[in-house]
mmCIF file of C-alpha atoms and ligand atoms in Angstrom:
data_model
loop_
_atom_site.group_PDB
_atom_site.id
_atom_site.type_symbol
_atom_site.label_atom_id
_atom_site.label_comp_id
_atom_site.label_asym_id
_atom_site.label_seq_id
_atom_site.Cartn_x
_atom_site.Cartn_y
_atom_site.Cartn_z
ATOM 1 C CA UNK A 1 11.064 -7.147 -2.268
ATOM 2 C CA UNK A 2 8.779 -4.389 -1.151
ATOM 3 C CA UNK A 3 7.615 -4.761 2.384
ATOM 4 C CA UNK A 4 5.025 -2.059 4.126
ATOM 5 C CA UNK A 5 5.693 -2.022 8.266
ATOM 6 C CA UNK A 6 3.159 -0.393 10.486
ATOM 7 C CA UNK A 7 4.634 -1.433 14.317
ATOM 8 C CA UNK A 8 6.353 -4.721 13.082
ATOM 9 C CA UNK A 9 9.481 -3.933 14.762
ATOM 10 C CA UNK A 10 9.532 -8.155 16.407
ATOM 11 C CA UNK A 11 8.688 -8.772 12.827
ATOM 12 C CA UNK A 12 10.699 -7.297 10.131
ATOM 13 C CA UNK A 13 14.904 -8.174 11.073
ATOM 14 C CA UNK A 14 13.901 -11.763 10.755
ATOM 15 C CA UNK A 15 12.137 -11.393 7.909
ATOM 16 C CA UNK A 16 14.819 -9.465 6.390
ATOM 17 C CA UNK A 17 17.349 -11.918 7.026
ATOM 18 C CA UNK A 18 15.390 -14.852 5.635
ATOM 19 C CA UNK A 19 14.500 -13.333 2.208
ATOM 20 C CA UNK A 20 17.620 -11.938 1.628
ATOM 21 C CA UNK A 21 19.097 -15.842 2.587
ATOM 22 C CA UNK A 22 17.075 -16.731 -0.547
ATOM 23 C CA UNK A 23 19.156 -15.359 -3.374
ATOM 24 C CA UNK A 24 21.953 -12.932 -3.421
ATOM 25 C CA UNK A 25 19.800 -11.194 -6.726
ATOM 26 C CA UNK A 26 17.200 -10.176 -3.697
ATOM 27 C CA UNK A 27 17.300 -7.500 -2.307
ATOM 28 C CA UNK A 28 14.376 -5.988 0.434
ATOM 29 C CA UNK A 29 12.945 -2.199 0.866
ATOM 30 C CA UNK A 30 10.917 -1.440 3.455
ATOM 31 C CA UNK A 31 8.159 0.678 3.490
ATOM 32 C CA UNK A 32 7.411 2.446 7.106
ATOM 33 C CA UNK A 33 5.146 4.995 7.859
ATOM 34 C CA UNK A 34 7.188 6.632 11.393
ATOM 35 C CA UNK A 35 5.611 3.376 13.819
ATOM 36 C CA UNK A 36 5.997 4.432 16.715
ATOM 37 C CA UNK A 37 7.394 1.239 18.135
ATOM 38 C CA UNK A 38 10.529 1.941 16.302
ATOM 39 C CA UNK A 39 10.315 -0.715 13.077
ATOM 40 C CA UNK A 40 12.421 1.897 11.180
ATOM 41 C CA UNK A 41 15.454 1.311 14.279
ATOM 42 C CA UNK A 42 14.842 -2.403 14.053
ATOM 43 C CA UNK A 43 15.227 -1.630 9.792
ATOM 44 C CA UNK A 44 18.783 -0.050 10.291
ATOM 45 C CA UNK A 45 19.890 -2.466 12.247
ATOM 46 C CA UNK A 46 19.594 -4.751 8.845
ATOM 47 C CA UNK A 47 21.056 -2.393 6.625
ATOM 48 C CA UNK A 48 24.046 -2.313 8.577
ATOM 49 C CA UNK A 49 24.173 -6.182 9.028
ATOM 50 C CA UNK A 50 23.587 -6.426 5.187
ATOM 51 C CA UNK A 51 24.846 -3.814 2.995
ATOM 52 C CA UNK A 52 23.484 -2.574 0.057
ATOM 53 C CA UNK A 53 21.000 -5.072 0.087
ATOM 54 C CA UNK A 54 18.246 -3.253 2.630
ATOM 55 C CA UNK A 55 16.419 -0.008 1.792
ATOM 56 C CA UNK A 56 14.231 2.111 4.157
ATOM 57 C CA UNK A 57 11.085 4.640 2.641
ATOM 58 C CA UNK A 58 10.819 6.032 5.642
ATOM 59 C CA UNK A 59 7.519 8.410 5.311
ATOM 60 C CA UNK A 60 5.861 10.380 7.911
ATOM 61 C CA UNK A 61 2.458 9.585 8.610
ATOM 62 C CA UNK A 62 0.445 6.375 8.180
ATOM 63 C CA UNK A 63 -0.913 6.555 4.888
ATOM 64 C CA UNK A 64 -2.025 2.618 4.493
ATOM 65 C CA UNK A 65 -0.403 -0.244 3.306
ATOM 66 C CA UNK A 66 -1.268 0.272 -0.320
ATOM 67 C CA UNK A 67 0.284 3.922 -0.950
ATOM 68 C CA UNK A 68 2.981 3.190 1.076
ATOM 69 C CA UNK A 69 3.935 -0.243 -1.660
ATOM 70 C CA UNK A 70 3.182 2.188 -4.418
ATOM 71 C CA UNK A 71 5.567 4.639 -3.599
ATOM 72 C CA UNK A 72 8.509 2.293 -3.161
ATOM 73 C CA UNK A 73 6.987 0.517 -6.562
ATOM 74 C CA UNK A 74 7.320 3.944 -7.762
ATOM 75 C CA UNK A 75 10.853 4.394 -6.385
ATOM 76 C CA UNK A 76 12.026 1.090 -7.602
ATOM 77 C CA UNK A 77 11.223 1.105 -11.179
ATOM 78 C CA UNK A 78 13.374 4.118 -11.449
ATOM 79 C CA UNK A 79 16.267 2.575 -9.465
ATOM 80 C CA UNK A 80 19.415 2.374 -11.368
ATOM 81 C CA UNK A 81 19.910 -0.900 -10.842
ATOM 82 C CA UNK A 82 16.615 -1.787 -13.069
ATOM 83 C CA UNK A 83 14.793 -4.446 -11.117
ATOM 84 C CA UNK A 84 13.322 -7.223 -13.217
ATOM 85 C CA UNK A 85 10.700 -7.993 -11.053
ATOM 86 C CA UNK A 86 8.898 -6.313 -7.762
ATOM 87 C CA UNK A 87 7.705 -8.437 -5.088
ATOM 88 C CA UNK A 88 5.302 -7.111 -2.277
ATOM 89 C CA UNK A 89 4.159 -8.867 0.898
ATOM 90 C CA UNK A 90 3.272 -8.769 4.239
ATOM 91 C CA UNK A 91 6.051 -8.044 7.237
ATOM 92 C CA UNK A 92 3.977 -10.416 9.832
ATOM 93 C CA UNK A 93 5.459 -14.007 8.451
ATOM 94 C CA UNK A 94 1.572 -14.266 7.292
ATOM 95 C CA UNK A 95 3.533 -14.260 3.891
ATOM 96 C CA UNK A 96 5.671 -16.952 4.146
ATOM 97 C CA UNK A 97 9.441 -16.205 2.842
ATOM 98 C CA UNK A 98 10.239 -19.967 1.869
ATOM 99 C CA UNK A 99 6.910 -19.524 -0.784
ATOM 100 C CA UNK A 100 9.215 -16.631 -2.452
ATOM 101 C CA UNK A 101 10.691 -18.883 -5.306
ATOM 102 C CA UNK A 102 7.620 -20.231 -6.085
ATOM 103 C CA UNK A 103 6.569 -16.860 -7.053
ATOM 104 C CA UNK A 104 9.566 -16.049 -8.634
ATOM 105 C CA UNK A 105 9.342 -19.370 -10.956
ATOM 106 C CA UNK A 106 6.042 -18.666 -11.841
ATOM 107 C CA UNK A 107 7.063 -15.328 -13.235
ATOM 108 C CA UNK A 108 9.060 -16.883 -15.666
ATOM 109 C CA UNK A 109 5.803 -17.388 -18.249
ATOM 110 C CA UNK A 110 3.357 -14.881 -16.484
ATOM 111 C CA UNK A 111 4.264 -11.112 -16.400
ATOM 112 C CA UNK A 112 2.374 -11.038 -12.826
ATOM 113 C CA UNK A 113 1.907 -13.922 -10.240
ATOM 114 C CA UNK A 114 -0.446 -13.997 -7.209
ATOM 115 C CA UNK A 115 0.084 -15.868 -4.072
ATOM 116 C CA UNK A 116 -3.059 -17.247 -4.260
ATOM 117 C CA UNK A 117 -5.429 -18.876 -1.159
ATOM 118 C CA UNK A 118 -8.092 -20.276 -3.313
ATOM 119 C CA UNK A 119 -6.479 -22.529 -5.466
ATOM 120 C CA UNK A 120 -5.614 -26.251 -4.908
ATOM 121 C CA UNK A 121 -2.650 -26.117 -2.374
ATOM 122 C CA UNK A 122 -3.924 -22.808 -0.791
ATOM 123 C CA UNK A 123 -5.169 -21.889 1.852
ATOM 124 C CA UNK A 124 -5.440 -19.688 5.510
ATOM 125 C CA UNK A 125 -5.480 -20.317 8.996
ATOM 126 C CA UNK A 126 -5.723 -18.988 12.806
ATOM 127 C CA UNK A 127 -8.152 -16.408 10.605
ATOM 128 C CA UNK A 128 -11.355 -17.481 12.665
ATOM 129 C CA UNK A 129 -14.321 -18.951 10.840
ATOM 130 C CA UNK A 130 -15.739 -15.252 9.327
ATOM 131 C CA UNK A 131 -12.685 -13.110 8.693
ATOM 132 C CA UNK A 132 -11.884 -16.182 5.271
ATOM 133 C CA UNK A 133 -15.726 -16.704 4.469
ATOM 134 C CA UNK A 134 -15.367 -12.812 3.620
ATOM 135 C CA UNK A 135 -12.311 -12.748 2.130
ATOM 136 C CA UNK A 136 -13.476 -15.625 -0.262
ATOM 137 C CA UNK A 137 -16.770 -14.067 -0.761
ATOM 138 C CA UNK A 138 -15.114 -10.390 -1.720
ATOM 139 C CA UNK A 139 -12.853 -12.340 -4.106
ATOM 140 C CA UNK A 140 -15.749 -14.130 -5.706
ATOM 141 C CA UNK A 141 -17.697 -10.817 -5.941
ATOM 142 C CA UNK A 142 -14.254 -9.414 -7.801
ATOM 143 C CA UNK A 143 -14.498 -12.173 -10.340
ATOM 144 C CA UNK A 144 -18.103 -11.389 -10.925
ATOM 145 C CA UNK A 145 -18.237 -8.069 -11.110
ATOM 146 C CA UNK A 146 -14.660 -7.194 -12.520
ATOM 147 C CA UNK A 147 -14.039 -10.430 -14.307
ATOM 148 C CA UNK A 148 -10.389 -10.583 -13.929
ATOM 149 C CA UNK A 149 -9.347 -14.395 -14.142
ATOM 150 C CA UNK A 150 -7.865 -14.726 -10.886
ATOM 151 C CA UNK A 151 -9.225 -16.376 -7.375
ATOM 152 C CA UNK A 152 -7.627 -14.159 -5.127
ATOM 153 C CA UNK A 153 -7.217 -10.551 -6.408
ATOM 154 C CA UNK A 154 -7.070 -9.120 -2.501
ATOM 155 C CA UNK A 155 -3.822 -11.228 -2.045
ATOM 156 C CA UNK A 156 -1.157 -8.776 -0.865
ATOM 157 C CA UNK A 157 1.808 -11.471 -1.877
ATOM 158 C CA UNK A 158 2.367 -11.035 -5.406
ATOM 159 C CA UNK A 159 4.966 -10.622 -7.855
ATOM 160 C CA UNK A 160 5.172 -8.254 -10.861
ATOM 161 C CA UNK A 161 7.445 -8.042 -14.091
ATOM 162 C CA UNK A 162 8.354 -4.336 -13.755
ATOM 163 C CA UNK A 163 6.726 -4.209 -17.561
ATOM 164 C CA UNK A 164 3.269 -4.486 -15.253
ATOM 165 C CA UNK A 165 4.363 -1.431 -13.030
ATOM 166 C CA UNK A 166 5.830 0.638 -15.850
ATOM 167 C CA UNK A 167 2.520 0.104 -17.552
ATOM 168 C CA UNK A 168 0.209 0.483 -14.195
ATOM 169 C CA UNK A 169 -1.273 4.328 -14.531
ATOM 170 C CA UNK A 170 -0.988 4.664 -10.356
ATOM 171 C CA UNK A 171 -2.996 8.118 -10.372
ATOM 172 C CA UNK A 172 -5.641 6.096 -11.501
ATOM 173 C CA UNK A 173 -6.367 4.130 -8.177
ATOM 174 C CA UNK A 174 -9.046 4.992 -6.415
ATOM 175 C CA UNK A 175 -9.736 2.102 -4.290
ATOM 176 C CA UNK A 176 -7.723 2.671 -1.515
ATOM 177 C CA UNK A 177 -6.464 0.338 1.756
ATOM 178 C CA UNK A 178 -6.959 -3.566 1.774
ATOM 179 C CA UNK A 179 -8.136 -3.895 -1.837
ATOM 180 C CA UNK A 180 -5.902 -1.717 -3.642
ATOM 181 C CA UNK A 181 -4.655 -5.039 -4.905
ATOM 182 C CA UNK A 182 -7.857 -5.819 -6.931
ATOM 183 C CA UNK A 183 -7.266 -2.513 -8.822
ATOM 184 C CA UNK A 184 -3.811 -3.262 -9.546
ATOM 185 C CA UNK A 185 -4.548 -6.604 -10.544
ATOM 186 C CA UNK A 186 -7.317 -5.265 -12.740
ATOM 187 C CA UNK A 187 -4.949 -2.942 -14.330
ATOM 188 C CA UNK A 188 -2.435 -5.570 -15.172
ATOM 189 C CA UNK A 189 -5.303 -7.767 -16.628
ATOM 190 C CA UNK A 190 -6.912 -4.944 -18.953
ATOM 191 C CA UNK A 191 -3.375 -3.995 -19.991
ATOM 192 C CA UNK A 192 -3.198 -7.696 -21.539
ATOM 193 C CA UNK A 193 -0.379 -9.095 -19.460
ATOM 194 C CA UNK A 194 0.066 -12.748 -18.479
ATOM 195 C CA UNK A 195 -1.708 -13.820 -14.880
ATOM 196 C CA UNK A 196 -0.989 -16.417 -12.595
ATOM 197 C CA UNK A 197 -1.693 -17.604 -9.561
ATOM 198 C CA UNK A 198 0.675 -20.414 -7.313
ATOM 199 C CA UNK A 199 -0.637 -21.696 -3.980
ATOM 200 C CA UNK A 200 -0.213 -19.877 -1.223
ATOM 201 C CA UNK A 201 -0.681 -20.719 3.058
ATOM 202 C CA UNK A 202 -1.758 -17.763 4.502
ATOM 203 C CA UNK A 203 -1.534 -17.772 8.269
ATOM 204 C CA UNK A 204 -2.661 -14.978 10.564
ATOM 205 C CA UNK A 205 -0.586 -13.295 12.999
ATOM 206 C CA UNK A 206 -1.996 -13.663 16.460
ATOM 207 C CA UNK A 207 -2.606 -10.761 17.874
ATOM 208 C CA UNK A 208 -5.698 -8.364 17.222
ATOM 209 C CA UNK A 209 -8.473 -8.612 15.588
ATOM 210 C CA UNK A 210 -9.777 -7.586 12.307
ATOM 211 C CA UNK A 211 -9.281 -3.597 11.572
ATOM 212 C CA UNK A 212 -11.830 -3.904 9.027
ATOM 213 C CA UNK A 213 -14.935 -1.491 8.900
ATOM 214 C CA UNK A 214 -17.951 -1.851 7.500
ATOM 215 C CA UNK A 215 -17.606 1.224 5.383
ATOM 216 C CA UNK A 216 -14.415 0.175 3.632
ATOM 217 C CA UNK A 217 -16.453 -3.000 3.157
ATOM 218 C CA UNK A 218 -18.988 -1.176 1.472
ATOM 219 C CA UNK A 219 -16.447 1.054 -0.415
ATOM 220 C CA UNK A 220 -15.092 -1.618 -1.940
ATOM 221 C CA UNK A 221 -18.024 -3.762 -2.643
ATOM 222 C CA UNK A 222 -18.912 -0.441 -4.791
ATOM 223 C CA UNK A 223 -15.979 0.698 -6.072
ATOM 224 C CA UNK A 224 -15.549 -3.070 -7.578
ATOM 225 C CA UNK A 225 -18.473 -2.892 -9.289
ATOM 226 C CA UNK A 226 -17.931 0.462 -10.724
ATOM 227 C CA UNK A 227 -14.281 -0.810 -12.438
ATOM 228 C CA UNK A 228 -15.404 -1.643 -15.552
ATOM 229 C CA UNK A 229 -17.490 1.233 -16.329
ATOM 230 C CA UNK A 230 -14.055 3.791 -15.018
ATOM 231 C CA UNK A 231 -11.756 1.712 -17.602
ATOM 232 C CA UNK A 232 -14.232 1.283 -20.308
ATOM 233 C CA UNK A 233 -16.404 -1.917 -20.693
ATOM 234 C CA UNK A 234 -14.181 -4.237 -22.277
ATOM 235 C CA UNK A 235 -10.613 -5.725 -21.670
ATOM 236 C CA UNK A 236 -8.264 -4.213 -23.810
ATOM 237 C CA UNK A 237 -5.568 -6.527 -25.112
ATOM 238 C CA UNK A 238 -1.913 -6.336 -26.074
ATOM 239 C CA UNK A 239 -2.021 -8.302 -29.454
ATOM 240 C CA UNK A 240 1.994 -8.517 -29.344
ATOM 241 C CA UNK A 241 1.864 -10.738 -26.139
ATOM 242 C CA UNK A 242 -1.325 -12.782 -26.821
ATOM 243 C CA UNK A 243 -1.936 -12.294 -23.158
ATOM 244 C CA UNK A 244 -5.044 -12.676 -21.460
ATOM 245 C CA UNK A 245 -6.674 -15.417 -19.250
ATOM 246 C CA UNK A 246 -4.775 -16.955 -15.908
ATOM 247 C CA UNK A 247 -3.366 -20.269 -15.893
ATOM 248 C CA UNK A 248 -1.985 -21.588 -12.302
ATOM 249 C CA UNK A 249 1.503 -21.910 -12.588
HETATM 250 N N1 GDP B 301 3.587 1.344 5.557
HETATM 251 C C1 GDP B 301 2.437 0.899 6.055
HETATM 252 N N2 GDP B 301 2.266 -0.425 6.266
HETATM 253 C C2 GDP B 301 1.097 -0.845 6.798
HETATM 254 C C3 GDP B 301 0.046 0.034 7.130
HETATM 255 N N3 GDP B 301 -0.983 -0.708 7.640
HETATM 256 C C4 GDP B 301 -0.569 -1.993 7.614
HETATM 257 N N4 GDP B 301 0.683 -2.091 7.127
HETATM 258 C C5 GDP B 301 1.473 -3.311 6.900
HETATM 259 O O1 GDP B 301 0.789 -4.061 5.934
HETATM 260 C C6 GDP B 301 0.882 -5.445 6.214
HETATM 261 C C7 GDP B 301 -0.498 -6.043 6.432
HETATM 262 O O2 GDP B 301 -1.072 -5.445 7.569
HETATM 263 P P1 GDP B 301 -1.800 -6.300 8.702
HETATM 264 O O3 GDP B 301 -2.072 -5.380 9.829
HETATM 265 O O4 GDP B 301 -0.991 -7.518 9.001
HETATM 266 O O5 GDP B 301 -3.166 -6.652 7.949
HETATM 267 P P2 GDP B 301 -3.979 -8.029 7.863
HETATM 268 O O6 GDP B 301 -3.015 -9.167 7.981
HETATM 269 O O7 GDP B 301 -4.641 -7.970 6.539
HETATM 270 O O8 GDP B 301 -4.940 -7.964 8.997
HETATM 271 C C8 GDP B 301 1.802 -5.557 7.428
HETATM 272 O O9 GDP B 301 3.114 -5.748 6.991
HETATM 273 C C9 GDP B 301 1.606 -4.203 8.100
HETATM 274 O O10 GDP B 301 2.718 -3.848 8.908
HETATM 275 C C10 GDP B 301 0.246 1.449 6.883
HETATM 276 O O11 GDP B 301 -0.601 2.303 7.142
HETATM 277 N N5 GDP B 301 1.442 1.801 6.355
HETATM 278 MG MG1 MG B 302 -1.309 -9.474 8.838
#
């Protein structure tokens, strides 16, 4: 389990604790960019409760949520202990632990498996009336203008066979903060592996609002658009799998 932590020092020892009461095969790194409220403190607390089983990537500056997953992706693939699957999601509990081992199952016949709010059984809340109208809307435009089979590309709780991250180029990425997902997703897709999608409840942590701006609103609207034409026009394939398409699993 990859988690990114920017201030989620309340947050992240519970969190820890429930995942890692999901399966003694789990184990949870935690991706912190120096908050200043101390999350890494709250983090080594956890490793000492839970040996070997809690990792910190401690980096220096806030670099965004997406970097900060792809460097402990990065970090994990070459782990000797050769991780069959990588797991990211939220710190705030708007990623529910107890929806884990759906994801898990699912990755049993799909090499990478959303948590998905617009399928049946999906869904958000305590997200105001505009913030999911654009979410849904964004994800719509994805499908349109990328075409990759799945409802919710921006999801941020999603599960990969490390075959998907060995294959991912991440130098390629361009689109950076909240929909660094889509690209990865798209990657995954043209590479030919298996996508799915379970239900997923997203709810939204209380406190502020939305730190979206219109510019990385923009940015991404664009840099959506522009995916095909950076990867070439068409899908390419893995005959050997006969991948392609999304089913929900
Ligand atoms: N490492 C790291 N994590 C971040 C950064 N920004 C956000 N996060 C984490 O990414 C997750 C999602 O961020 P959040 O603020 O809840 O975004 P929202 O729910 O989409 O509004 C949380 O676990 C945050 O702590 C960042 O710059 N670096
Ligand atoms: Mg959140």
């Amino acid at each position: 389990m990859v988690v990114p932590t920017y201030n989620e020092r309340e947050n992240i020892g519970p969190l820890v604790r429930d995942l890692l009461a999901l399966g003694e095969e789990i184990d949870v790194w935690v991706a912190d960019d120096g908050s200043p409220d101390g999350t890494a403190e709250a983090v080594r607390e956890a490793m000492a409760a839970h040996p070997g089983r809690v990792d910190l990537l401690l980096r220096s500056e806030k670099a965004g949520r997406g970097a900060a997953v792809i460097a402990a992706f990065r970090k994990g693939l070459a782990d000797p202990k050769r991780y069959d699957a990588l797991v990211e999601m939220d710190a705030d509990f708007s990623h529910h632990p107890r929806e884990l081992p759906k994801l898990l199952a699912g990755l049993e016949d799909r090499d990478m498996v959303v948590g998905s709010r617009y399928v049946e059984g999906g869904g958000t809340s305590d997200w105001g009336f505009w913030r999911p109208m654009l979410s849904w809307l964004a994800n719509k435009y994805v499908a349109v203008v990328a075409g990759v089979p799945i409802r919710d590309t921006t999801s941020g709780y999603r599960a990969y066979r490390r075959e998907v991250l060995e294959e991912t180029e991440f130098d390629r990425i361009k689109i950076r903060g909240y929909v660094v997902h889509g690209e990865m997703a798209y990657q995954a897709w043209i590479h030919g592996f298996r996508l799915g999608e379970v239900p997923i409840h997203f709810k939204n942590r209380a406190r502020e609002a939305s730190k979206l701006s219109s510019e990385e609103i923009a940015m991404a609207l664009i840099n959506f658009a522009l995916l095909r034409f950076r990867y070439g026009l068409r899908p390419r394939r893995r005959a050997a799998t006969g991948a392609g398409g999304a089913a929900h699993v």
